[in-house]
Amino acid sequence: MGWATSWTEILGFATGAVCVWLVGRQHIANWPIGIANNIFFIALFTQAGLYADAGLQIVFITLAGYGWWCWLHGAGPNATDALPVRRTTVNEWVALVAAGAVGVLALTVLLSQVTDSSVPFWDALTTGLSLMATYGQCRKLLESWLLWIAADLVYIPLYIYKDLYLTALLYTGFLLLCVTGLLRWRRSLHTGPGARDVHRATA
């Protein structure tokens, strides 16, 4: 692994860990830090031949803008409280699972035919799970953490297989932070919006 790649992985490690920690605390700063993390991972995953994961980061940047807006304004134009944590509805689950399944199938075929990816299905699967989880995070759906946990359980061995050991370690940390985030959001679900836990941008 070259020096530039090592620094890319280290910076991805640092920004990723901070981002997930902030999401668990419902802190608005998770969005800009997450965007920085996406930029580092675009470079890292392209070099590793994980093309779906690299392209996923571009989608993440777009969703980060949406999520940032939702966390600030998603509770409604006249709402004084921050966007509350809530459970995923049946209709949302149906839509998410259907979109995820179609996306994974299409990406698997695409990666198999137009790239030299050695893990097209697993690359596509983590991409689908991550997109589903990110949408849920944007809307503060409690079960988004379960999707992140499922994705991390695939990511960790995938990155070890690709010799991205520091990134695999990062995702092990993500897994632990996701469990913590799930517990925090579950408490928030039972105690109400809790504006004291949400830090809004001031500039």
mmCIF file of C-alpha atoms in Angstrom:
data_model
loop_
_atom_site.group_PDB
_atom_site.id
_atom_site.type_symbol
_atom_site.label_atom_id
_atom_site.label_comp_id
_atom_site.label_asym_id
_atom_site.label_seq_id
_atom_site.Cartn_x
_atom_site.Cartn_y
_atom_site.Cartn_z
ATOM 1 C CA MET A 1 0.000 0.000 0.000
ATOM 2 C CA GLY A 2 1.466 3.361 -1.016
ATOM 3 C CA TRP A 3 1.949 6.336 1.270
ATOM 4 C CA ALA A 4 -0.864 8.360 -0.334
ATOM 5 C CA THR A 5 -3.253 5.443 -0.013
ATOM 6 C CA SER A 6 -2.303 4.981 3.638
ATOM 7 C CA TRP A 7 -3.085 8.603 4.431
ATOM 8 C CA THR A 8 -6.383 8.370 2.545
ATOM 9 C CA GLU A 9 -7.349 5.368 4.648
ATOM 10 C CA ILE A 10 -6.269 7.066 7.890
ATOM 11 C CA LEU A 11 -8.281 10.217 7.109
ATOM 12 C CA GLY A 12 -11.264 8.076 6.122
ATOM 13 C CA PHE A 13 -10.901 6.233 9.429
ATOM 14 C CA ALA A 14 -10.873 9.418 11.489
ATOM 15 C CA THR A 15 -13.719 11.267 9.770
ATOM 16 C CA GLY A 16 -15.856 8.121 9.580
ATOM 17 C CA ALA A 17 -15.555 7.368 13.290
ATOM 18 C CA VAL A 18 -16.391 10.950 14.264
ATOM 19 C CA CYS A 19 -19.341 11.022 11.857
ATOM 20 C CA VAL A 20 -20.990 7.859 13.201
ATOM 21 C CA TRP A 21 -20.446 9.015 16.796
ATOM 22 C CA LEU A 22 -22.162 12.327 16.000
ATOM 23 C CA VAL A 23 -25.085 10.592 14.267
ATOM 24 C CA GLY A 24 -25.691 8.555 17.416
ATOM 25 C CA ARG A 25 -25.842 11.810 19.387
ATOM 26 C CA GLN A 26 -28.152 13.390 16.770
ATOM 27 C CA HIS A 27 -25.598 16.165 16.208
ATOM 28 C CA ILE A 28 -26.078 18.148 12.982
ATOM 29 C CA ALA A 29 -22.295 18.323 12.396
ATOM 30 C CA ASN A 30 -22.328 14.674 11.327
ATOM 31 C CA TRP A 31 -23.390 15.769 7.815
ATOM 32 C CA PRO A 32 -20.402 17.973 6.805
ATOM 33 C CA ILE A 33 -17.955 15.573 8.436
ATOM 34 C CA GLY A 34 -19.644 12.716 6.631
ATOM 35 C CA ILE A 35 -19.185 14.513 3.308
ATOM 36 C CA ALA A 36 -15.446 14.798 3.984
ATOM 37 C CA ASN A 37 -15.406 11.075 4.789
ATOM 38 C CA ASN A 38 -17.119 10.293 1.470
ATOM 39 C CA ILE A 39 -14.467 12.205 -0.472
ATOM 40 C CA PHE A 40 -11.632 10.244 1.157
ATOM 41 C CA PHE A 41 -13.388 6.950 0.466
ATOM 42 C CA ILE A 42 -13.978 7.761 -3.210
ATOM 43 C CA ALA A 43 -10.219 7.729 -3.685
ATOM 44 C CA LEU A 44 -9.626 4.702 -1.452
ATOM 45 C CA PHE A 45 -12.285 2.445 -2.966
ATOM 46 C CA THR A 46 -11.392 3.344 -6.552
ATOM 47 C CA GLN A 47 -7.817 2.257 -5.896
ATOM 48 C CA ALA A 48 -9.072 -0.990 -4.307
ATOM 49 C CA GLY A 49 -11.353 -1.854 -7.240
ATOM 50 C CA LEU A 50 -14.544 -1.511 -5.157
ATOM 51 C CA TYR A 51 -16.285 0.539 -7.821
ATOM 52 C CA ALA A 52 -19.818 0.348 -6.455
ATOM 53 C CA ASP A 53 -18.576 1.506 -3.061
ATOM 54 C CA ALA A 54 -16.698 4.369 -4.726
ATOM 55 C CA GLY A 55 -19.763 5.435 -6.702
ATOM 56 C CA LEU A 56 -21.850 5.040 -3.563
ATOM 57 C CA GLN A 57 -19.884 7.841 -1.924
ATOM 58 C CA ILE A 58 -21.135 10.287 -4.577
ATOM 59 C CA VAL A 59 -24.700 9.278 -3.782
ATOM 60 C CA PHE A 60 -23.903 9.652 -0.078
ATOM 61 C CA ILE A 61 -22.802 13.237 -0.658
ATOM 62 C CA THR A 62 -26.130 13.985 -2.337
ATOM 63 C CA LEU A 63 -28.065 12.274 0.447
ATOM 64 C CA ALA A 64 -26.019 14.175 3.028
ATOM 65 C CA GLY A 65 -27.376 17.429 1.639
ATOM 66 C CA TYR A 66 -30.903 16.010 1.870
ATOM 67 C CA GLY A 67 -30.324 14.669 5.378
ATOM 68 C CA TRP A 68 -28.822 17.959 6.550
ATOM 69 C CA TRP A 69 -31.943 19.780 5.327
ATOM 70 C CA CYS A 70 -34.288 17.196 6.888
ATOM 71 C CA TRP A 71 -32.631 17.399 10.286
ATOM 72 C CA LEU A 72 -32.991 21.178 10.232
ATOM 73 C CA HIS A 73 -36.420 21.535 8.584
ATOM 74 C CA GLY A 74 -37.954 18.064 8.241
ATOM 75 C CA ALA A 75 -40.240 18.397 11.260
ATOM 76 C CA GLY A 76 -42.284 20.949 9.281
ATOM 77 C CA PRO A 77 -42.103 24.616 8.292
ATOM 78 C CA ASN A 78 -43.681 25.795 11.548
ATOM 79 C CA ALA A 79 -42.148 23.218 13.859
ATOM 80 C CA THR A 80 -40.018 24.388 16.762
ATOM 81 C CA ASP A 81 -38.598 20.952 17.598
ATOM 82 C CA ALA A 82 -35.993 19.047 15.653
ATOM 83 C CA LEU A 83 -36.967 16.121 13.444
ATOM 84 C CA PRO A 84 -37.942 13.329 15.886
ATOM 85 C CA VAL A 85 -36.792 9.736 15.834
ATOM 86 C CA ARG A 86 -39.578 7.373 14.691
ATOM 87 C CA ARG A 87 -40.110 3.795 13.580
ATOM 88 C CA THR A 88 -40.165 2.716 9.937
ATOM 89 C CA THR A 89 -43.706 2.151 8.647
ATOM 90 C CA VAL A 90 -44.766 -1.009 6.800
ATOM 91 C CA ASN A 91 -45.091 0.941 3.536
ATOM 92 C CA GLU A 92 -41.589 2.368 3.990
ATOM 93 C CA TRP A 93 -40.172 -1.118 4.600
ATOM 94 C CA VAL A 94 -41.838 -2.458 1.463
ATOM 95 C CA ALA A 95 -40.485 0.417 -0.624
ATOM 96 C CA LEU A 96 -36.981 0.164 0.864
ATOM 97 C CA VAL A 97 -36.700 -3.609 0.456
ATOM 98 C CA ALA A 98 -38.064 -3.514 -3.102
ATOM 99 C CA ALA A 99 -35.739 -0.686 -4.144
ATOM 100 C CA GLY A 100 -32.799 -2.357 -2.399
ATOM 101 C CA ALA A 101 -33.384 -5.726 -4.078
ATOM 102 C CA VAL A 102 -33.679 -4.170 -7.541
ATOM 103 C CA GLY A 103 -30.594 -2.064 -6.933
ATOM 104 C CA VAL A 104 -28.476 -4.996 -5.743
ATOM 105 C CA LEU A 105 -29.494 -7.124 -8.729
ATOM 106 C CA ALA A 106 -28.822 -4.345 -11.242
ATOM 107 C CA LEU A 107 -25.473 -3.431 -9.691
ATOM 108 C CA THR A 108 -24.341 -7.053 -9.560
ATOM 109 C CA VAL A 109 -25.009 -7.455 -13.276
ATOM 110 C CA LEU A 110 -23.396 -4.101 -14.096
ATOM 111 C CA LEU A 111 -20.247 -4.756 -12.056
ATOM 112 C CA SER A 112 -19.893 -8.249 -13.496
ATOM 113 C CA GLN A 113 -20.079 -7.034 -17.077
ATOM 114 C CA VAL A 114 -18.313 -3.661 -17.193
ATOM 115 C CA THR A 115 -15.707 -3.768 -14.400
ATOM 116 C CA ASP A 116 -12.937 -6.050 -13.202
ATOM 117 C CA SER A 117 -14.498 -6.355 -9.759
ATOM 118 C CA SER A 118 -13.719 -9.685 -8.092
ATOM 119 C CA VAL A 119 -16.648 -9.342 -5.664
ATOM 120 C CA PRO A 120 -19.557 -7.899 -7.692
ATOM 121 C CA PHE A 121 -22.389 -9.314 -5.574
ATOM 122 C CA TRP A 122 -20.887 -8.357 -2.212
ATOM 123 C CA ASP A 123 -19.962 -4.901 -3.493
ATOM 124 C CA ALA A 124 -23.546 -4.457 -4.733
ATOM 125 C CA LEU A 125 -25.080 -5.839 -1.526
ATOM 126 C CA THR A 126 -23.194 -3.438 0.741
ATOM 127 C CA THR A 127 -24.115 -0.609 -1.601
ATOM 128 C CA GLY A 128 -27.816 -1.461 -1.436
ATOM 129 C CA LEU A 129 -27.850 -1.840 2.347
ATOM 130 C CA SER A 130 -25.920 1.397 2.805
ATOM 131 C CA LEU A 131 -28.308 3.398 0.627
ATOM 132 C CA MET A 132 -31.306 2.026 2.486
ATOM 133 C CA ALA A 133 -29.674 2.844 5.816
ATOM 134 C CA THR A 134 -28.669 6.350 4.739
ATOM 135 C CA TYR A 135 -32.208 7.208 3.641
ATOM 136 C CA GLY A 136 -33.444 6.008 7.027
ATOM 137 C CA GLN A 137 -30.806 8.110 8.756
ATOM 138 C CA CYS A 138 -31.957 11.181 6.811
ATOM 139 C CA ARG A 139 -35.512 10.661 8.092
ATOM 140 C CA LYS A 140 -34.372 9.516 11.587
ATOM 141 C CA LEU A 141 -35.905 6.072 11.230
ATOM 142 C CA LEU A 142 -34.849 3.933 14.187
ATOM 143 C CA GLU A 143 -34.377 0.808 12.075
ATOM 144 C CA SER A 144 -31.771 2.532 9.909
ATOM 145 C CA TRP A 145 -29.275 1.389 12.541
ATOM 146 C CA LEU A 146 -30.251 -2.254 11.935
ATOM 147 C CA LEU A 147 -29.517 -1.793 8.231
ATOM 148 C CA TRP A 148 -26.137 -0.232 9.048
ATOM 149 C CA ILE A 149 -25.335 -3.151 11.350
ATOM 150 C CA ALA A 150 -26.204 -5.624 8.583
ATOM 151 C CA ALA A 151 -24.031 -3.708 6.118
ATOM 152 C CA ASP A 152 -21.081 -3.589 8.538
ATOM 153 C CA LEU A 153 -21.240 -7.349 9.058
ATOM 154 C CA VAL A 154 -20.628 -7.736 5.324
ATOM 155 C CA TYR A 155 -18.186 -4.832 4.969
ATOM 156 C CA ILE A 156 -15.722 -6.101 7.588
ATOM 157 C CA PRO A 157 -14.792 -9.424 5.919
ATOM 158 C CA LEU A 158 -15.005 -7.788 2.476
ATOM 159 C CA TYR A 159 -12.374 -5.183 3.378
ATOM 160 C CA ILE A 160 -10.153 -7.813 4.980
ATOM 161 C CA TYR A 161 -10.357 -9.780 1.714
ATOM 162 C CA LYS A 162 -9.309 -6.609 -0.148
ATOM 163 C CA ASP A 163 -6.370 -6.049 2.269
ATOM 164 C CA LEU A 164 -7.940 -2.835 3.587
ATOM 165 C CA TYR A 165 -7.180 -3.747 7.169
ATOM 166 C CA LEU A 166 -7.456 -0.272 8.674
ATOM 167 C CA THR A 167 -10.804 0.216 6.955
ATOM 168 C CA ALA A 168 -11.959 -3.181 8.249
ATOM 169 C CA LEU A 169 -10.966 -2.042 11.740
ATOM 170 C CA LEU A 170 -12.878 1.211 11.179
ATOM 171 C CA TYR A 171 -16.003 -0.713 10.238
ATOM 172 C CA THR A 172 -15.618 -2.873 13.327
ATOM 173 C CA GLY A 173 -15.700 0.384 15.260
ATOM 174 C CA PHE A 174 -18.701 1.460 13.167
ATOM 175 C CA LEU A 175 -20.472 -1.736 14.192
ATOM 176 C CA LEU A 176 -20.004 -0.928 17.877
ATOM 177 C CA LEU A 177 -21.031 2.705 17.324
ATOM 178 C CA CYS A 178 -24.129 1.532 15.457
ATOM 179 C CA VAL A 179 -25.209 -0.553 18.441
ATOM 180 C CA THR A 180 -24.680 2.483 20.675
ATOM 181 C CA GLY A 181 -26.560 4.701 18.219
ATOM 182 C CA LEU A 182 -29.458 2.241 18.094
ATOM 183 C CA LEU A 183 -29.745 2.322 21.881
ATOM 184 C CA ARG A 184 -29.543 6.132 21.992
ATOM 185 C CA TRP A 185 -32.189 6.579 19.304
ATOM 186 C CA ARG A 186 -34.417 4.014 21.008
ATOM 187 C CA ARG A 187 -34.249 6.038 24.228
ATOM 188 C CA SER A 188 -35.012 9.188 22.223
ATOM 189 C CA LEU A 189 -38.007 7.434 20.669
ATOM 190 C CA HIS A 190 -39.449 6.825 24.124
ATOM 191 C CA THR A 191 -38.629 10.224 25.615
ATOM 192 C CA GLY A 192 -39.672 12.500 22.734
ATOM 193 C CA PRO A 193 -37.784 14.786 20.371
ATOM 194 C CA GLY A 194 -35.483 16.076 23.096
ATOM 195 C CA ALA A 195 -34.255 19.268 21.516
ATOM 196 C CA ARG A 196 -31.532 19.371 24.153
ATOM 197 C CA ASP A 197 -29.811 16.488 22.359
ATOM 198 C CA VAL A 198 -29.881 18.096 18.945
ATOM 199 C CA HIS A 199 -27.293 20.726 18.017
ATOM 200 C CA ARG A 200 -28.462 22.981 15.202
ATOM 201 C CA ALA A 201 -26.154 24.802 12.825
ATOM 202 C CA THR A 202 -25.772 28.477 13.662
ATOM 203 C CA ALA A 203 -24.140 29.653 10.453
#
